[in-house]
Amino acid sequence: MQSELLIGLAGVIASASPIVIAAIGETLTEKSGMLNLSVNGIILLSAMSGFIAAYDTGNLIAGYLAGMLTGALIGWVLAFCTITLNQSQVAVGLVLAFLCRDLSYFLGNDFMGFNAPVLHSTPLPFLSEIPILGSLFFDQTPMVYLSLLSIPVSLVWINRTKFGLILRSVGERPEAAFARGINVNKVRYLYTILGSALVGLAGPIYSLGLKPGWKGSMTGLDGIGWIVLAITIFGGWNPFRVALGAYLFELLRWLGLVYQIKLTGVPSQVLQVAPFPLMILTLMFVNMKNAEWFESFISLLPPPIYRFFSLKGKRRKAAPSSLGIPFRNV
Amino acid sequence: MEIEIRNIYKSFGKVHANIGISLTIHAGEILGVLGENGAGKTTLMKILAGLQPCDSGEILIDGKPVHFHSANTALDLGIGMLSQDPLDFPMLTIFDNLYLGRRKRFFIQRNRFSKQVEKMEDLLGFQFKLNDLVETLSIGERQQLEILRLLVYGSELIILDEPTTGISAQQKKQLFELLKRLAGFGKTIIFVTHKLGEINELCQRTIILRQGKLISDVVLPCESSLLIQSMFGKAIDLQSPGDASQFEKHFEIQHLVIKDARFFSNPVDLNIRKGEILGLAGMEGSGQKTFLRTLAGLEKPINGMFLDEGYSLHWNSPHSFTKRGIYFMPASRMEEGLIQGMTLQEHFILSQTKDDFFVDRDESHKITEMRIREFTIRGFSSSTAEELSGGNQQRLLIAMLHENARLLLLENPTRGLDIESTNWMWKKLHERCKKGASILFASADIDELLRFSNRILVFFGGRISEPYPSQMLNSEKLGALIGGEGW
Amino acid sequence: MVAKPKKNNMLKRLSSPAILSIASTAGALIFTSLILWMAGAQPGLTFQKILIGAFGDSVKIANGLVVWAPLSLIAGALIITFIAGLWNLGIEGQIMLGAIFTTGAMRLFENSSISPTLIIILSCLVGMVGGAFWAALTGILRLYGGVNEIFAGVGLNFVATALSLWLIFGPWKRPGVGSMSGTEPFNERLWLVQIPGYRLSIWSLILVVVVYIGLFILLKKTRFGIQIKAIGKNLEAARLMGIQTRKLMMLAMLLCGALAGLAGALQVVGVYHRLIPSISSGYGFLAMLVAMLANNDFFLTLVVAYLFSILNIGGIQLPINLHLDSTLSGVLQAVLVLFFLVMNGLKQRLMGRKERSRDAE
């Protein structure tokens, strides 16, 4: 019984890995003040392109690279249209989301149901023999290790390096960053492309591992991108919380599967989609803290309680101040 | 470090911000830069700090010509600038603010840099908690933080643009002591302000800019009247409009305390009479804007009442204020006043506060055509707002004020207009007054205030004066009040 | 006004809407041809097949209109929110809720003695309430909850999907076992009257015309229309003018939701005659592209909606004829909008240099 639970939880960690990577990519993009709404499309398109690349070459690495390249390309299109051509980030992001989705179904049509190489788990020597933790974290595929690694790396990158500081400054107050000699739009270009490349890596993780192959609209990836966006935003642009959100989401999905048998009253189809609304609703209520009425409401409470809830002077969960706002130097 | 500026020219479109300015600044000197709004002070300073390129001219440091490609080049050469609004990052920690932009290493060198900062803090007598967010600091503290940052980066010349606008008297005293101490270390300070008292208190020498030109270079201390004359031009005493105290009482303000980004004001009590024009004097950012917006119902006051013929107005929605005939006209035309992409006709429809559901296009077209003629706006009823020139946009804004308005709240109504248009505009506004409307207007132009107001309220750093009947003031006296003297 | 220099005239002519749309169409066709070539198909033949698929016979033409009616309704609804500056991504959920409420009402009245016409009308009205209710949730979250309308909308879309699945497989399931084919179809007397031999109902076309006339009057001739336009273009200026911004934004959401609900209701009573899991058929997002491409212009919206409907119908035959996936139409639609945005940006860049010097004044 206990080992079943362990296997289940290890599965949660594995199936959350693409979401973790994509959400961290989107976090990086949004930290620079750019909103990339095309995540859902990028994941689908890169899942398709990564699968075809791996199928054609028989090489997994080629698949992952193709996925990242696809993402980077879409990221560049977004940055070009919004920064250079000054179009709305929301409009371009949405169009790209729809375009990439349909493009993936269209181009992937010929490759439906083919078998591509699949990434197998590689237990890490010694570490995988640690009881419980070993089978949870260290008996996984390299991509899962990468997703686990991406959390501390992005945290260190954002908070402990010069480049992370530049990234945060651009997203918070671009005009002040400019006054300190930072090329704001170049930074935004870079992080939009980098973030989208990470989102693009999530695609092949699905199509070459978790859900091997390409099955068009039956692949079941449509919608994941919106979850990624929601997790990024409601996770407060903090890689650690964002990753936590991803694990929570997959945990819900797993529970849905487990209880499918026990909860006979609820149709299984509902249990399968339930984690999506559940996740988003949860995150939405968490986000309510940012509303003005919340602040004015808790200011009526006694000071210690007020200080506990108040976001003033903490701002940990607040959006990068310039998110979605273009920067032009006159 | 000795800085020489030679023949700097800079223009924005048709506006000449700097016209042939030349100047030498010596090491260890505290130089004042004095001038009214729009005199070209900030532009000159931004050029000097590498934040803006100049059209022509040279800058020499210790005799060598230099070129600034970005703010970083200037900072590398030892020139640092403190903007009017501290250009820092409220949402980042104090440490990150200090660290940002100048370090080469990949990882943030936390311990080493902290020690460096602490050493400088000891020297200056500051104590910052490096892990707090900048947001938690007051404006005065944020200035200190910026000065600290510039010094840590080894700036030799520090430019301060209107640093005393939002800080308390105590903080101001600290700031001045600090600046004098820095000058003692051999640092050069440029202090931009419009406050006369500060110039005499702090600087050894001041230059005065007016309309983009360097008017005079004065060794201090010196008579305030002389400075005022150079700042505002030749003092012409104008015929003030008469006393309005016999007019009928219209609006009443009781104990109104307004909240600006930087301060709470003192409580204000004021009667506004029918047909009266009240001028709000003071440098930009002294609270006039918030005062007008509070009376327009757009911002909530901390305290106080606003009575319209005995009826108390509530700050629930701006709509209820317009319903009672209170109209507001913002200063920034395209950002807040007019709507890009909408036609003149649509603007006139929006500005009418009728509650009709359907809009009579023919009628509104007629009204629009009439207003266009009446206010000599160069444009058609189908032109969009952004197609008009600046002056015509201003005319449109005035034309949009409702005919039956009872109280007009105007932010810089004649800014950017030539003398002829200004006179014409006031003629129009006087017509409104004859119909019984009262006008409150903010202006940076002393002559305009004296010429058109019955009474004048002076704003200075969050303090609001009693209303002065304008015949009791002249340009010199008002200039001194705006500069914070004679309160 | 003073005569303008010739160069400016040239620029203006270059950027006129017609040229813009022709350039975008050309760009989109070239791009799509490239995609087709990548997929190993002949572009010319494919486009030909799409046209045949759309216009080959009267049934196909009628089917185009079957898609056009809801698509136009939804795009019209979205124009209201777009004009008010709201990105109503919750449109899909609003359509679904409209369908769900309508189905609920139909099931309630199905066996009553009320006349069928009245039942249909009543159910459609209930559907409109459903859509408006769902839009109101988004509006409340945006205006009072501090949640951006994009994410509130997307979230509520998921909730709506789950809700309809739950109904189809739970309380409203077909006798026996629930299935993806939806609820039990209604009695035929409760179907919207269709033109014999076609799936098209004349009533949905009439409804589109009526709604568009209404929308045109609402947005062009009323104070409400001008006020929400002001809100969308400059929220702060609108507030300073004393416009009740929150109230009007909420109203715009409610109206949009009601119309989306009506579209959902029509899908139930006129096309599927039952509730199916994907009752919105993705028309919500498609309509978003329509409204973007038409730049919120009513007449253009109807035209673009028709163009998109043809592409949808024409694409259906592609898998059989050419072994291409029918999502090609979706690609073409999205690429059109993308190129339109790019061309728009290029135009602004060309014109922008002049503007900037004037702004500095």
Short mmCIF file of N, CA and C in Angstrom, two decimals, chain B residues 402-469:
data_model
loop_
_atom_site.label_atom_id
_atom_site.label_comp_id
_atom_site.label_asym_id
_atom_site.label_seq_id
_atom_site.Cartn_x
_atom_site.Cartn_y
_atom_site.Cartn_z
N HIS B 402 -18.73 72.45 -19.52
CA HIS B 402 -20.16 72.60 -19.75
C HIS B 402 -20.63 74.04 -19.60
N GLU B 403 -21.58 74.43 -20.44
CA GLU B 403 -22.10 75.81 -20.42
C GLU B 403 -22.67 76.20 -19.08
N ASN B 404 -23.35 75.24 -18.45
CA ASN B 404 -24.01 75.57 -17.20
C ASN B 404 -23.15 75.23 -15.99
N ALA B 405 -21.84 75.17 -16.20
CA ALA B 405 -20.98 74.83 -15.09
C ALA B 405 -21.07 75.88 -14.00
N ARG B 406 -20.98 75.43 -12.77
CA ARG B 406 -21.04 76.37 -11.65
C ARG B 406 -19.69 76.53 -10.99
N LEU B 407 -18.87 75.52 -11.15
CA LEU B 407 -17.52 75.63 -10.60
C LEU B 407 -16.57 74.98 -11.60
N LEU B 408 -15.59 75.76 -12.06
CA LEU B 408 -14.61 75.22 -12.99
C LEU B 408 -13.29 75.05 -12.26
N LEU B 409 -12.73 73.86 -12.36
CA LEU B 409 -11.45 73.58 -11.72
C LEU B 409 -10.44 73.34 -12.84
N LEU B 410 -9.52 74.24 -13.03
CA LEU B 410 -8.66 74.18 -14.19
C LEU B 410 -7.20 74.02 -13.79
N GLU B 411 -6.57 73.01 -14.37
CA GLU B 411 -5.14 72.82 -14.14
C GLU B 411 -4.39 73.49 -15.28
N ASN B 412 -3.60 74.47 -14.99
CA ASN B 412 -2.79 75.18 -16.00
C ASN B 412 -3.55 75.42 -17.30
N PRO B 413 -4.61 76.22 -17.27
CA PRO B 413 -5.46 76.32 -18.46
C PRO B 413 -4.78 76.95 -19.67
N THR B 414 -3.76 77.73 -19.47
CA THR B 414 -3.17 78.40 -20.64
C THR B 414 -1.76 77.91 -20.94
N ARG B 415 -1.40 76.77 -20.38
CA ARG B 415 -0.05 76.27 -20.62
C ARG B 415 0.14 75.97 -22.11
N GLY B 416 1.23 76.42 -22.64
CA GLY B 416 1.52 76.14 -24.04
C GLY B 416 0.81 77.06 -25.02
N LEU B 417 0.13 78.09 -24.52
CA LEU B 417 -0.54 79.02 -25.44
C LEU B 417 0.27 80.29 -25.56
N ASP B 418 0.17 80.94 -26.73
CA ASP B 418 0.86 82.22 -26.85
C ASP B 418 0.01 83.31 -26.18
N ILE B 419 0.56 84.51 -26.13
CA ILE B 419 -0.09 85.57 -25.34
C ILE B 419 -1.49 85.87 -25.87
N GLU B 420 -1.59 85.91 -27.17
CA GLU B 420 -2.88 86.25 -27.77
C GLU B 420 -3.95 85.22 -27.38
N SER B 421 -3.60 83.96 -27.54
CA SER B 421 -4.55 82.90 -27.19
C SER B 421 -4.87 82.94 -25.70
N THR B 422 -3.87 83.25 -24.91
CA THR B 422 -4.10 83.31 -23.46
C THR B 422 -5.14 84.38 -23.15
N ASN B 423 -4.97 85.56 -23.76
CA ASN B 423 -5.93 86.63 -23.51
C ASN B 423 -7.33 86.24 -23.95
N TRP B 424 -7.37 85.60 -25.11
CA TRP B 424 -8.65 85.19 -25.65
C TRP B 424 -9.32 84.18 -24.74
N MET B 425 -8.50 83.25 -24.25
CA MET B 425 -8.99 82.21 -23.35
C MET B 425 -9.60 82.83 -22.10
N TRP B 426 -8.91 83.84 -21.58
CA TRP B 426 -9.42 84.46 -20.36
C TRP B 426 -10.70 85.25 -20.62
N LYS B 427 -10.78 85.79 -21.81
CA LYS B 427 -12.03 86.47 -22.16
C LYS B 427 -13.20 85.48 -22.07
N LYS B 428 -12.94 84.30 -22.62
CA LYS B 428 -13.97 83.25 -22.58
C LYS B 428 -14.30 82.87 -21.14
N LEU B 429 -13.26 82.75 -20.33
CA LEU B 429 -13.49 82.34 -18.96
C LEU B 429 -14.23 83.42 -18.18
N HIS B 430 -13.92 84.68 -18.49
CA HIS B 430 -14.64 85.76 -17.81
C HIS B 430 -16.13 85.75 -18.16
N GLU B 431 -16.42 85.35 -19.41
CA GLU B 431 -17.84 85.23 -19.78
C GLU B 431 -18.54 84.23 -18.88
N ARG B 432 -17.82 83.14 -18.59
CA ARG B 432 -18.40 82.13 -17.69
C ARG B 432 -18.67 82.73 -16.31
N CYS B 433 -17.73 83.53 -15.85
CA CYS B 433 -17.87 84.12 -14.52
C CYS B 433 -19.09 85.04 -14.48
N LYS B 434 -19.29 85.78 -15.57
CA LYS B 434 -20.45 86.68 -15.61
C LYS B 434 -21.75 85.89 -15.48
N LYS B 435 -21.71 84.65 -16.01
CA LYS B 435 -22.89 83.80 -15.91
C LYS B 435 -23.04 83.20 -14.53
N GLY B 436 -22.08 83.47 -13.65
CA GLY B 436 -22.22 83.01 -12.28
C GLY B 436 -21.33 81.83 -11.91
N ALA B 437 -20.44 81.41 -12.82
CA ALA B 437 -19.56 80.30 -12.47
C ALA B 437 -18.38 80.82 -11.66
N SER B 438 -17.88 79.98 -10.77
CA SER B 438 -16.65 80.33 -10.07
C SER B 438 -15.52 79.53 -10.70
N ILE B 439 -14.32 80.09 -10.65
CA ILE B 439 -13.19 79.40 -11.27
C ILE B 439 -12.05 79.24 -10.27
N LEU B 440 -11.53 78.04 -10.17
CA LEU B 440 -10.28 77.81 -9.46
C LEU B 440 -9.27 77.37 -10.50
N PHE B 441 -8.15 78.06 -10.60
CA PHE B 441 -7.17 77.60 -11.58
C PHE B 441 -5.77 77.58 -11.00
N ALA B 442 -5.01 76.58 -11.42
CA ALA B 442 -3.62 76.49 -11.00
C ALA B 442 -2.78 77.01 -12.13
N SER B 443 -1.73 77.72 -11.80
CA SER B 443 -0.86 78.22 -12.85
C SER B 443 0.54 78.39 -12.29
N ALA B 444 1.51 78.30 -13.18
CA ALA B 444 2.88 78.53 -12.76
C ALA B 444 3.31 79.94 -13.13
N ASP B 445 2.41 80.68 -13.77
CA ASP B 445 2.76 81.99 -14.30
C ASP B 445 2.29 83.08 -13.34
N ILE B 446 3.22 83.76 -12.74
CA ILE B 446 2.89 84.76 -11.72
C ILE B 446 2.05 85.89 -12.29
N ASP B 447 2.41 86.35 -13.48
CA ASP B 447 1.66 87.44 -14.09
C ASP B 447 0.20 87.05 -14.29
N GLU B 448 0.02 85.84 -14.79
CA GLU B 448 -1.34 85.38 -15.04
C GLU B 448 -2.15 85.33 -13.74
N LEU B 449 -1.52 84.82 -12.71
CA LEU B 449 -2.21 84.72 -11.42
C LEU B 449 -2.65 86.10 -10.93
N LEU B 450 -1.72 87.04 -11.01
CA LEU B 450 -2.02 88.37 -10.49
C LEU B 450 -3.05 89.09 -11.34
N ARG B 451 -2.98 88.84 -12.62
CA ARG B 451 -3.85 89.58 -13.53
C ARG B 451 -5.29 89.12 -13.46
N PHE B 452 -5.49 87.82 -13.26
CA PHE B 452 -6.85 87.30 -13.42
C PHE B 452 -7.53 86.87 -12.14
N SER B 453 -6.78 86.70 -11.05
CA SER B 453 -7.44 86.16 -9.86
C SER B 453 -7.97 87.28 -8.97
N ASN B 454 -9.09 86.99 -8.34
CA ASN B 454 -9.54 87.88 -7.28
C ASN B 454 -8.75 87.60 -6.01
N ARG B 455 -8.58 86.32 -5.75
CA ARG B 455 -7.79 85.93 -4.59
C ARG B 455 -6.82 84.83 -5.01
N ILE B 456 -5.75 84.71 -4.24
CA ILE B 456 -4.74 83.70 -4.58
C ILE B 456 -4.42 82.85 -3.35
N LEU B 457 -4.41 81.56 -3.56
CA LEU B 457 -3.94 80.63 -2.53
C LEU B 457 -2.54 80.22 -2.92
N VAL B 458 -1.63 80.22 -1.97
CA VAL B 458 -0.27 79.81 -2.29
C VAL B 458 -0.01 78.42 -1.71
N PHE B 459 0.57 77.57 -2.54
CA PHE B 459 0.93 76.21 -2.11
C PHE B 459 2.44 76.12 -2.02
N PHE B 460 2.90 75.57 -0.92
CA PHE B 460 4.35 75.39 -0.79
C PHE B 460 4.61 74.13 0.02
N GLY B 461 5.16 73.14 -0.63
CA GLY B 461 5.54 71.90 0.06
C GLY B 461 4.46 71.32 0.94
N GLY B 462 3.22 71.31 0.45
CA GLY B 462 2.15 70.69 1.22
C GLY B 462 1.44 71.66 2.14
N ARG B 463 1.97 72.86 2.26
CA ARG B 463 1.26 73.87 3.05
C ARG B 463 0.39 74.70 2.13
N ILE B 464 -0.81 75.04 2.60
CA ILE B 464 -1.71 75.85 1.80
C ILE B 464 -2.00 77.12 2.58
N SER B 465 -1.80 78.27 1.94
CA SER B 465 -1.93 79.54 2.65
C SER B 465 -3.39 79.94 2.77
N GLU B 466 -3.62 80.95 3.56
CA GLU B 466 -4.91 81.65 3.55
C GLU B 466 -5.03 82.32 2.19
N PRO B 467 -6.23 82.56 1.71
CA PRO B 467 -6.32 83.26 0.44
C PRO B 467 -5.88 84.72 0.58
N TYR B 468 -4.98 85.14 -0.31
CA TYR B 468 -4.56 86.54 -0.33
C TYR B 468 -5.40 87.28 -1.37
N PRO B 469 -6.02 88.40 -1.02
CA PRO B 469 -6.63 89.20 -2.08
C PRO B 469 -5.52 89.65 -3.01
#
